[in-house]
CSV table of C-alpha atoms and ligand atoms in Angstrom, one decimal:
chain,number,residue,atom,x,y,z
A,1052,MET,CA,35.7,2.7,0.5
A,1053,ALA,CA,32.4,2.0,-1.2
A,1054,ALA,CA,31.8,5.7,-1.8
A,1055,VAL,CA,34.9,5.7,-4.0
A,1056,LYS,CA,33.0,3.5,-6.4
A,1057,ALA,CA,30.1,6.0,-6.7
A,1058,PRO,CA,31.3,7.7,-9.9
A,1059,SER,CA,31.7,4.4,-11.7
A,1060,VAL,CA,28.2,3.4,-10.5
A,1061,LEU,CA,26.9,6.7,-11.9
A,1062,ARG,CA,28.5,6.0,-15.3
A,1063,ARG,CA,27.0,2.6,-15.4
A,1064,LEU,CA,23.5,3.9,-14.6
A,1065,ARG,CA,23.8,6.5,-17.3
A,1066,GLU,CA,25.0,3.9,-19.8
A,1067,ALA,CA,21.8,1.9,-18.8
A,1068,GLY,CA,19.8,4.9,-19.9
A,1069,PHE,CA,19.1,6.6,-16.5
A,1070,GLU,CA,19.1,10.3,-15.9
A,1071,VAL,CA,20.7,10.5,-12.5
A,1072,ASP,CA,20.5,13.1,-9.7
A,1073,VAL,CA,23.1,12.6,-7.0
A,1074,ILE,CA,22.7,13.3,-3.3
A,1075,ALA,CA,26.1,13.2,-1.6
A,1076,THR,CA,26.0,12.8,2.2
A,1077,ARG,CA,28.5,14.6,4.4
A,1078,ALA,CA,30.3,11.3,5.0
A,1079,ALA,CA,30.4,10.5,1.2
A,1080,LEU,CA,32.1,13.9,0.6
A,1081,GLU,CA,35.0,12.8,2.9
A,1082,PHE,CA,35.8,10.1,0.4
A,1083,VAL,CA,34.9,11.4,-3.0
A,1084,THR,CA,35.1,14.9,-4.4
A,1085,PRO,CA,32.0,16.9,-5.6
A,1086,LEU,CA,33.7,17.4,-8.9
A,1087,SER,CA,34.1,13.7,-9.7
A,1088,LEU,CA,30.4,13.1,-8.9
A,1089,THR,CA,29.3,16.1,-11.0
A,1090,ALA,CA,31.4,14.9,-13.9
A,1091,ALA,CA,30.1,11.3,-13.6
A,1092,ALA,CA,26.4,12.4,-13.2
A,1093,GLY,CA,26.6,15.1,-15.9
A,1094,ARG,CA,24.8,17.6,-13.7
A,1095,GLU,CA,25.2,19.5,-10.5
A,1096,ILE,CA,24.9,17.3,-7.4
A,1097,ALA,CA,22.8,18.0,-4.3
A,1098,THR,CA,24.3,18.1,-0.8
A,1099,ASP,CA,23.2,19.3,2.7
A,1100,ALA,CA,24.6,22.7,1.6
A,1101,THR,CA,22.4,22.9,-1.5
A,1102,TRP,CA,19.4,21.9,0.6
A,1103,PHE,CA,19.5,25.2,2.5
A,1104,GLU,CA,20.1,27.4,-0.6
A,1105,ALA,CA,17.2,29.7,-1.4
A,1106,ARG,CA,15.2,28.0,-4.1
A,1107,PRO,CA,11.6,27.9,-5.3
A,1108,ASP,CA,11.1,24.2,-4.6
A,1109,ALA,CA,11.8,22.0,-1.6
A,1110,GLN,CA,14.8,20.1,-2.9
A,1111,HIS,CA,14.1,16.8,-1.0
A,1112,LEU,CA,10.6,16.7,-2.6
A,1113,THR,CA,11.8,17.4,-6.1
A,1114,LEU,CA,14.5,14.7,-5.8
A,1115,ALA,CA,11.9,12.3,-4.3
A,1116,ARG,CA,10.0,12.2,-7.6
A,1117,ALA,CA,12.6,9.8,-9.0
A,1118,ASP,CA,11.4,6.5,-10.4
A,1119,ILE,CA,14.0,4.7,-8.3
A,1120,SER,CA,16.3,5.8,-5.5
A,1121,VAL,CA,19.5,3.8,-5.2
A,1122,ILE,CA,21.6,4.1,-2.1
A,1123,VAL,CA,25.1,3.2,-3.1
A,1124,GLY,CA,27.3,2.4,-0.2
A,1125,ALA,CA,24.4,2.4,2.3
A,1126,SER,CA,25.8,2.7,5.8
A,1127,ALA,CA,24.3,1.3,9.0
A,1128,ASP,CA,23.6,4.9,10.0
A,1129,LEU,CA,21.5,5.8,6.9
A,1130,LEU,CA,19.6,2.5,7.1
A,1131,ALA,CA,18.8,3.3,10.7
A,1132,ARG,CA,17.7,6.9,9.9
A,1133,ALA,CA,15.4,5.7,7.1
A,1134,ALA,CA,13.9,2.9,9.2
A,1135,HIS,CA,13.1,5.3,12.0
A,1136,GLY,CA,11.8,8.1,9.8
A,1137,LEU,CA,14.5,10.7,10.6
A,1138,ALA,CA,15.0,13.6,8.3
A,1139,SER,CA,18.1,15.1,9.6
A,1140,ASP,CA,19.9,15.5,6.3
A,1141,LEU,CA,19.0,15.8,2.6
A,1142,ALA,CA,19.4,12.1,1.9
A,1143,SER,CA,17.2,11.0,4.8
A,1144,ALA,CA,14.6,13.7,4.1
A,1145,THR,CA,14.4,12.6,0.4
A,1146,LEU,CA,14.0,8.9,1.4
A,1147,LEU,CA,11.1,9.9,3.7
A,1148,SER,CA,9.3,11.5,0.7
A,1149,VAL,CA,10.0,8.9,-2.1
A,1150,ARG,CA,7.1,7.2,-3.9
A,1151,GLY,CA,9.2,5.2,-6.4
A,1152,LYS,CA,11.2,2.1,-5.8
A,1153,VAL,CA,14.1,2.0,-3.4
A,1154,LEU,CA,17.2,-0.1,-3.8
A,1155,TRP,CA,19.7,-0.3,-0.9
A,1156,VAL,CA,23.2,-1.4,-1.7
A,1157,PRO,CA,24.8,-1.8,1.7
A,1158,ALA,CA,28.5,-1.8,2.4
A,1159,MET,CA,29.7,-2.3,5.9
A,1160,ASN,CA,31.7,-4.4,8.2
A,1161,GLU,CA,30.2,-7.9,8.7
A,1162,LYS,CA,29.9,-7.4,12.4
A,1163,MET,CA,27.8,-4.4,11.8
A,1164,TRP,CA,25.7,-5.9,9.0
A,1165,THR,CA,24.8,-8.9,11.2
A,1166,HIS,CA,24.1,-6.9,14.3
A,1167,PRO,CA,20.4,-7.3,15.4
A,1168,ALA,CA,19.8,-3.6,15.2
A,1169,VAL,CA,21.0,-3.3,11.6
A,1170,ALA,CA,19.2,-6.6,10.7
A,1171,ALA,CA,15.9,-5.2,12.2
A,1172,ASN,CA,16.3,-1.9,10.4
A,1173,ALA,CA,16.9,-3.7,7.1
A,1174,GLN,CA,13.8,-5.9,7.8
A,1175,THR,CA,11.6,-2.8,8.5
A,1176,LEU,CA,12.6,-1.4,5.1
A,1177,LYS,CA,12.0,-4.7,3.3
A,1178,ASN,CA,8.5,-4.8,4.9
A,1179,TRP,CA,7.8,-1.5,3.3
A,1180,GLY,CA,8.7,-3.0,-0.1
A,1181,HIS,CA,12.3,-1.6,-0.3
A,1182,HIS,CA,14.8,-3.8,-2.2
A,1183,PHE,CA,18.3,-4.8,-1.2
A,1184,LEU,CA,21.3,-5.8,-3.3
A,1185,GLY,CA,24.1,-7.4,-1.2
A,1186,PRO,CA,26.2,-6.9,0.8
A,1187,GLN,CA,28.3,-9.7,-0.7
A,1188,HIS,CA,31.0,-11.9,0.5
A,1189,GLY,CA,34.5,-10.5,-0.2
A,1190,ALA,CA,37.2,-8.2,0.9
A,1191,PHE,CA,36.0,-5.0,2.4
A,1192,GLY,CA,37.1,-2.1,4.5
A,1193,THR,CA,40.1,0.1,4.8
A,1194,LEU,CA,40.9,-1.0,8.3
A,1195,GLY,CA,42.3,-4.4,7.3
A,1196,GLU,CA,39.2,-6.4,8.5
A,1197,GLY,CA,39.8,-8.8,5.7
A,1198,ALA,CA,37.0,-10.8,4.1
A,1199,GLY,CA,33.4,-11.5,5.1
A,1200,VAL,CA,29.9,-10.5,4.2
A,1201,GLY,CA,29.9,-6.7,3.9
A,1202,ARG,CA,31.3,-5.9,0.5
A,1203,MET,CA,29.3,-3.7,-1.8
A,1204,ALA,CA,27.9,-5.1,-5.1
A,1205,GLU,CA,29.8,-4.1,-8.2
A,1206,PRO,CA,28.8,-1.0,-10.3
A,1207,GLU,CA,27.5,-3.1,-13.3
A,1208,GLU,CA,25.4,-5.3,-11.0
A,1209,ILE,CA,23.9,-2.2,-9.3
A,1210,ALA,CA,22.9,-0.7,-12.7
A,1211,ALA,CA,21.5,-4.0,-13.9
A,1212,ALA,CA,19.5,-4.4,-10.6
A,1213,ALA,CA,18.0,-0.9,-10.9
A,1214,LEU,CA,17.0,-1.4,-14.5
A,1215,GLU,CA,15.4,-4.8,-13.6
A,1216,LEU,CA,13.4,-3.3,-10.8
A,1217,LEU,CA,12.0,-0.6,-13.0
A,1218,LYS,CA,11.1,-3.0,-15.7
A,1219,ALA,CA,9.3,-5.2,-13.2
A,1220,SER,CA,7.2,-2.2,-12.0
A,1221,GLY,CA,6.0,-1.3,-15.5
A,1222,PRO,CA,5.1,2.3,-16.3
A,1223,ALA,CA,4.9,4.8,-13.5
A,1224,HIS,CA,1.5,5.5,-12.0
A,1225,THR,CA,-0.4,8.4,-13.6
A,1226,PRO,CA,-2.0,10.5,-10.9
A,1227,ASP,CA,-5.4,10.3,-12.4
A,1228,LEU,CA,-7.2,10.3,-9.0
A,1229,LYS,CA,-5.4,13.4,-7.8
A,1230,GLY,CA,-7.9,15.8,-6.2
A,1231,LEU,CA,-10.4,13.0,-5.4
A,1232,SER,CA,-11.2,11.6,-1.9
A,1233,LEU,CA,-11.8,8.0,-1.6
A,1234,VAL,CA,-13.1,5.9,1.3
A,1235,VAL,CA,-12.5,2.2,1.4
A,1236,SER,CA,-13.8,-0.3,4.0
A,1237,ALA,CA,-11.9,-3.5,4.5
A,1238,GLY,CA,-11.8,-6.7,6.6
A,1239,PRO,CA,-14.4,-8.4,8.8
A,1240,THR,CA,-16.4,-6.9,11.6
A,1241,ARG,CA,-16.6,-8.5,15.1
A,1242,GLU,CA,-20.0,-8.7,16.8
A,1243,TYR,CA,-19.3,-9.4,20.5
A,1244,LEU,CA,-21.8,-11.7,22.3
A,1245,ASP,CA,-19.9,-11.0,25.6
A,1246,PRO,CA,-16.5,-9.5,26.4
A,1247,VAL,CA,-14.6,-12.4,24.9
A,1248,ARG,CA,-16.8,-14.1,22.3
A,1249,PHE,CA,-17.8,-12.7,19.0
A,1250,ILE,CA,-19.3,-13.5,15.6
A,1251,SER,CA,-17.1,-12.8,12.6
A,1252,ASN,CA,-15.9,-14.1,9.3
A,1253,PRO,CA,-12.5,-15.0,7.7
A,1254,SER,CA,-12.2,-11.8,5.6
A,1255,SER,CA,-8.4,-11.0,5.4
A,1256,GLY,CA,-8.8,-7.3,4.3
A,1257,LYS,CA,-6.3,-7.8,1.5
A,1258,MET,CA,-8.8,-6.7,-1.2
A,1259,GLY,CA,-9.6,-3.4,0.5
A,1260,TYR,CA,-6.0,-2.7,1.4
A,1261,ALA,CA,-5.1,-3.2,-2.3
A,1262,VAL,CA,-7.8,-0.7,-3.3
A,1263,ALA,CA,-6.6,1.8,-0.8
A,1264,LEU,CA,-2.9,1.4,-1.8
A,1265,GLU,CA,-3.6,1.6,-5.5
A,1266,ALA,CA,-5.8,4.7,-5.1
A,1267,GLN,CA,-3.2,6.4,-3.0
A,1268,ALA,CA,-0.5,5.6,-5.6
A,1269,ARG,CA,-2.8,7.2,-8.2
A,1270,GLY,CA,-3.0,10.4,-6.2
A,1271,ALA,CA,-6.2,10.1,-4.3
A,1272,ALA,CA,-6.6,11.2,-0.6
A,1273,VAL,CA,-7.6,7.9,1.0
A,1274,THR,CA,-9.4,7.0,4.2
A,1275,LEU,CA,-9.3,3.3,5.0
A,1276,VAL,CA,-11.9,2.1,7.6
A,1277,SER,CA,-10.6,-1.3,8.6
A,1278,GLY,CA,-12.0,-4.1,10.7
A,1279,PRO,CA,-9.5,-6.3,12.6
A,1280,VAL,CA,-6.9,-7.6,10.1
A,1281,ASN,CA,-3.3,-8.9,10.1
A,1282,LEU,CA,-1.9,-6.4,7.6
A,1283,PRO,CA,0.7,-3.6,8.1
A,1284,ASP,CA,-0.8,-0.1,8.4
A,1285,PRO,CA,-0.3,1.4,5.0
A,1286,ALA,CA,1.8,4.6,5.0
A,1287,GLY,CA,0.2,7.8,3.8
A,1288,ILE,CA,-3.3,6.6,4.2
A,1289,THR,CA,-5.7,7.8,6.9
A,1290,LEU,CA,-6.5,4.6,8.8
A,1291,VAL,CA,-9.6,4.3,11.0
A,1292,LYS,CA,-9.6,1.0,13.0
A,1293,VAL,CA,-13.0,-0.3,14.0
A,1294,GLU,CA,-14.4,-3.6,15.3
A,1295,SER,CA,-18.1,-3.8,15.1
A,1296,ALA,CA,-20.5,-3.1,12.2
A,1297,LEU,CA,-22.0,-0.2,14.2
A,1298,GLU,CA,-18.5,1.3,14.5
A,1299,MET,CA,-17.8,0.8,10.8
A,1300,HIS,CA,-21.2,2.3,9.9
A,1301,ALA,CA,-20.4,5.5,11.9
A,1302,ALA,CA,-16.8,5.8,10.6
A,1303,VAL,CA,-17.7,5.2,7.0
A,1304,LEU,CA,-20.6,7.6,7.0
A,1305,GLU,CA,-18.5,10.3,8.6
A,1306,ALA,CA,-15.6,9.8,6.2
A,1307,ALA,CA,-17.9,9.6,3.2
A,1308,GLN,CA,-19.2,13.2,3.7
A,1309,ASP,CA,-16.2,14.6,1.8
A,1310,ALA,CA,-15.6,11.6,-0.5
A,1311,GLU,CA,-16.2,11.3,-4.2
A,1312,ILE,CA,-15.8,7.5,-4.3
A,1313,VAL,CA,-16.7,5.0,-1.6
A,1314,VAL,CA,-15.6,1.3,-2.0
A,1315,MET,CA,-17.2,-1.1,0.4
A,1316,THR,CA,-15.0,-4.2,0.4
A,1317,ALA,CA,-15.6,-5.0,4.1
A,1318,ALA,CA,-17.4,-8.2,5.0
A,1319,VAL,CA,-19.8,-6.6,7.4
A,1320,ALA,CA,-21.5,-9.1,9.7
A,1321,ASP,CA,-25.2,-9.1,8.9
A,1322,TYR,CA,-26.3,-9.6,12.6
A,1323,ARG,CA,-25.1,-8.6,16.1
A,1324,ALA,CA,-26.2,-9.8,19.5
A,1325,ALA,CA,-29.4,-8.0,20.4
A,1326,THR,CA,-28.3,-7.7,24.0
A,1327,PRO,CA,-24.5,-8.4,24.4
A,1328,LYS,CA,-23.6,-9.5,27.9
A,1329,THR,CA,-21.3,-7.3,29.9
A,1330,GLU,CA,-19.7,-10.2,31.6
A,1331,LYS,CA,-18.4,-13.5,30.2
A,1332,GLU,CA,-21.2,-16.1,30.1
A,1333,ALA,CA,-20.3,-19.2,32.0
A,1334,LYS,CA,-20.3,-22.4,30.0
A,1335,THR,CA,-23.4,-24.6,30.6
A,1336,ALA,CA,-24.0,-28.2,29.5
A,1337,GLY,CA,-27.2,-27.4,27.6
A,1338,GLU,CA,-27.9,-25.7,24.3
A,1339,VAL,CA,-28.0,-21.9,24.3
A,1340,SER,CA,-29.8,-19.5,21.9
A,1341,ILE,CA,-28.6,-16.1,21.0
A,1342,HIS,CA,-31.0,-13.4,19.9
A,1343,LEU,CA,-29.5,-11.6,16.9
A,1344,THR,CA,-30.6,-8.3,15.4
A,1345,PRO,CA,-29.7,-7.1,11.9
A,1346,ASN,CA,-26.9,-4.6,11.5
A,1347,PRO,CA,-27.4,-1.5,9.4
A,1348,ASP,CA,-26.5,-1.9,5.8
A,1349,ILE,CA,-23.7,0.7,5.3
A,1350,LEU,CA,-23.7,0.6,1.5
A,1351,ALA,CA,-27.5,1.0,1.4
A,1352,ALA,CA,-27.3,3.9,3.8
A,1353,LEU,CA,-24.8,5.6,1.6
A,1354,GLY,CA,-27.0,4.8,-1.4
A,1355,ARG,CA,-30.0,6.6,0.2
A,1356,GLU,CA,-28.0,9.9,0.4
A,1357,LYS,CA,-25.9,9.3,-2.7
A,1358,GLY,CA,-25.3,12.8,-4.0
A,1359,GLY,CA,-22.7,12.8,-6.7
A,1360,ARG,CA,-20.7,10.0,-5.1
A,1361,VAL,CA,-19.6,6.8,-6.9
A,1362,LEU,CA,-20.6,3.8,-4.7
A,1363,VAL,CA,-18.9,0.4,-5.3
A,1364,GLY,CA,-19.9,-2.8,-3.5
A,1365,PHE,CA,-18.7,-6.4,-3.4
A,1366,ALA,CA,-20.9,-9.4,-3.2
A,1367,MET,CA,-20.2,-13.0,-2.5
A,1368,GLU,CA,-22.8,-15.3,-4.0
A,1369,THR,CA,-23.0,-19.1,-4.2
A,1370,HIS,CA,-25.6,-19.2,-7.0
A,1371,ALA,CA,-27.5,-17.0,-9.5
A,1372,GLY,CA,-24.7,-14.5,-9.1
A,1373,VAL,CA,-25.1,-12.0,-11.8
A,1374,GLU,CA,-28.9,-11.5,-11.4
A,1375,ARG,CA,-28.6,-11.3,-7.6
A,1376,ALA,CA,-25.7,-8.9,-7.8
A,1377,ALA,CA,-27.6,-6.6,-10.3
A,1378,LEU,CA,-30.6,-6.6,-7.9
A,1379,LYS,CA,-28.3,-5.8,-5.0
A,1380,ALA,CA,-26.7,-2.9,-6.9
A,1381,GLN,CA,-30.2,-1.6,-7.6
A,1382,ARG,CA,-31.5,-2.0,-4.1
A,1383,LYS,CA,-28.4,-0.4,-2.5
A,1384,ASN,CA,-28.1,2.3,-5.2
A,1385,ALA,CA,-24.5,1.2,-6.0
A,1386,ASP,CA,-22.9,2.1,-9.4
A,1387,PHE,CA,-21.5,-1.4,-9.7
A,1388,ILE,CA,-20.8,-4.5,-7.7
A,1389,LEU,CA,-17.9,-6.9,-8.0
A,1390,LEU,CA,-19.2,-10.3,-7.6
A,1391,ASN,CA,-17.1,-13.2,-6.4
A,1392,TYR,CA,-17.7,-16.8,-5.5
A,1393,PRO,CA,-16.5,-18.3,-2.2
A,1394,THR,CA,-16.2,-21.7,-3.8
A,1395,GLN,CA,-13.7,-20.9,-6.6
A,1396,GLN,CA,-10.2,-22.4,-6.4
A,1397,GLY,CA,-7.5,-20.0,-5.3
A,1398,THR,CA,-9.7,-17.0,-4.9
A,1399,SER,CA,-11.3,-17.7,-1.6
A,1400,PHE,CA,-10.9,-15.7,1.6
A,1401,GLY,CA,-7.4,-14.6,2.4
A,1402,GLY,CA,-5.8,-15.4,-1.0
A,1403,ASP,CA,-3.7,-13.0,-3.0
A,1404,ASP,CA,-5.8,-13.4,-6.2
A,1405,ASN,CA,-9.4,-12.8,-7.0
A,1406,GLN,CA,-11.7,-13.7,-9.8
A,1407,VAL,CA,-14.6,-11.3,-10.0
A,1408,THR,CA,-17.4,-10.2,-12.4
A,1409,LEU,CA,-18.3,-6.6,-12.6
A,1410,VAL,CA,-22.1,-6.2,-12.4
A,1411,ARG,CA,-24.0,-3.0,-13.1
A,1412,PRO,CA,-27.6,-2.3,-11.8
A,1413,ASN,CA,-28.9,-2.6,-15.3
A,1414,GLY,CA,-27.7,-6.2,-15.4
A,1415,SER,CA,-24.8,-5.7,-17.8
A,1416,PHE,CA,-21.7,-7.4,-16.6
A,1417,GLU,CA,-18.0,-8.1,-17.4
A,1418,GLU,CA,-16.3,-11.3,-16.3
A,1419,TRP,CA,-12.6,-10.5,-15.4
A,1420,PRO,CA,-9.9,-13.1,-15.5
A,1421,ARG,CA,-8.3,-14.3,-12.3
A,1422,LEU,CA,-6.0,-11.4,-11.3
A,1423,SER,CA,-4.0,-10.3,-8.3
A,1424,LYS,CA,-6.0,-8.3,-5.8
A,1425,ARG,CA,-3.9,-5.2,-6.8
A,1426,GLU,CA,-4.8,-5.7,-10.5
A,1427,VAL,CA,-8.5,-6.1,-9.5
A,1428,ALA,CA,-8.1,-2.8,-7.6
A,1429,THR,CA,-6.6,-1.1,-10.7
A,1430,ARG,CA,-9.6,-2.1,-12.9
A,1431,LEU,CA,-12.1,-1.3,-10.1
A,1432,LEU,CA,-10.6,2.3,-9.9
A,1433,ASP,CA,-10.6,2.6,-13.7
A,1434,GLU,CA,-14.3,1.9,-13.8
A,1435,ALA,CA,-15.1,4.1,-10.7
A,1436,LEU,CA,-13.2,7.0,-12.3
A,1437,GLN,CA,-15.1,6.5,-15.6
A,1438,VAL,CA,-18.4,6.6,-13.7
A,1439,TYR,CA,-17.3,9.7,-11.8
A,1440,MET,CA,-16.5,11.5,-15.0
A,1441,GLN,CA,-19.9,10.5,-16.4
A,1442,HIS,CA,-21.6,11.9,-13.3
A,1443,SER,CA,-19.7,15.1,-13.4
A,1444,THR,CA,-20.3,15.8,-17.1
A,1445,ALA,CA,-24.0,14.7,-16.9
B,830,LIG,O1,-26.0,-7.7,1.0
B,830,LIG,P1,-24.5,-8.1,1.0
B,830,LIG,O2,-23.9,-8.3,2.3
B,830,LIG,O3,-24.3,-9.3,0.1
B,830,LIG,O4,-23.8,-6.9,0.2
B,830,LIG,C1,-22.4,-6.9,0.1
B,830,LIG,C2,-22.0,-5.4,0.0
B,830,LIG,O5,-22.7,-4.6,0.9
B,830,LIG,C3,-20.5,-5.3,0.3
B,830,LIG,O6,-20.0,-4.2,-0.5
B,830,LIG,C4,-20.6,-4.9,1.8
B,830,LIG,O7,-19.4,-4.2,2.2
B,830,LIG,C5,-21.8,-4.1,1.9
B,830,LIG,N1,-22.5,-4.2,3.2
B,830,LIG,C6,-22.6,-3.1,4.0
B,830,LIG,N2,-23.3,-3.2,5.2
B,830,LIG,C7,-23.8,-4.4,5.6
B,830,LIG,C8,-23.6,-5.5,4.8
B,830,LIG,C9,-23.0,-5.4,3.6
B,830,LIG,O8,-22.2,-2.0,3.6
B,830,LIG,N3,-24.4,-4.5,6.8
């Protein structure tokens, strides 16, 4: 029944200023004619039949360039296909390729909507940042089920929600990092003393993951070398999971071979056990000493063989920050360092915001306001790109 409302949703979206491409699924075409959809959209519609027509482009990839994809009358079946990465029809294949926002407007029987399978699929999509409108309480269905949660949102609400989502996201990303390879390290490292005990730190990895996601959104090919963190694996990014500083050292150096930009956000442990025990040490009543040996400095190692690469570091200082960070940038041959203070309110380990100062090896610096980690990532990449352009025109 919800499919019948599709033409009026299209009209509302066009009134709101959208140019709309329509993908009609096989099921939708049982309820609504291609002609009424074409008339409402003001252009030819795409179907599973058009997908296989000879054409110069891959239709699902072209359609996936939309700023927003709105699934009107989303069925339990399409939710499941999207949540499980199936590409068995044009609508699912397009959803697998979209980079813009996704707004699901479900319509189904309340029993289906509240089934754990459907709830889990909707949750998966939400975890990926997809948005949902409804279903709402009201009458639904053609089978006389009556009222309940399952009714699709009204066409004007759908158009308003789509517009709101685009406003919230601001201008679309420009692919200014396209053609560049970026390596980002993130999170803490773990230095095992024996099979169960280790030295580590509270780094959450959020800053590094934000840099990786932002770079990918701007078109870079990204390798993320991550210590143990509690964050979802980002889609479309090559993820190398490591534990110790030695593993991170090997993974970063290897990935950096082909990279133009390397950003070391990882909180690498400075020391590891000189001789880690192969068996768990029994507890004793007395004091114990652990002999520690320094870990290799990954950023400094990259700095020694810098080539044309842009190298970015982070530094956490409790005092004399700018001078120490500038000296650090010089010593490690980094192009710039983002300095932060562990003591500042709201910007400590694990938070969503960060307040950093950009420090260059020559001692010049810029103090940035408190920003979300994603916004810090945006500015960091703006600066890295600028340095890269200077390198390549020098
Ligand atoms: O010397 P410090 O640890 O303060 O330097 C911090 C910067 O150096 C960060 O970018 C960090 O990722 C990097 N680093 C590294 N290898 C280490 C220690 C720090 O790459 N062993």
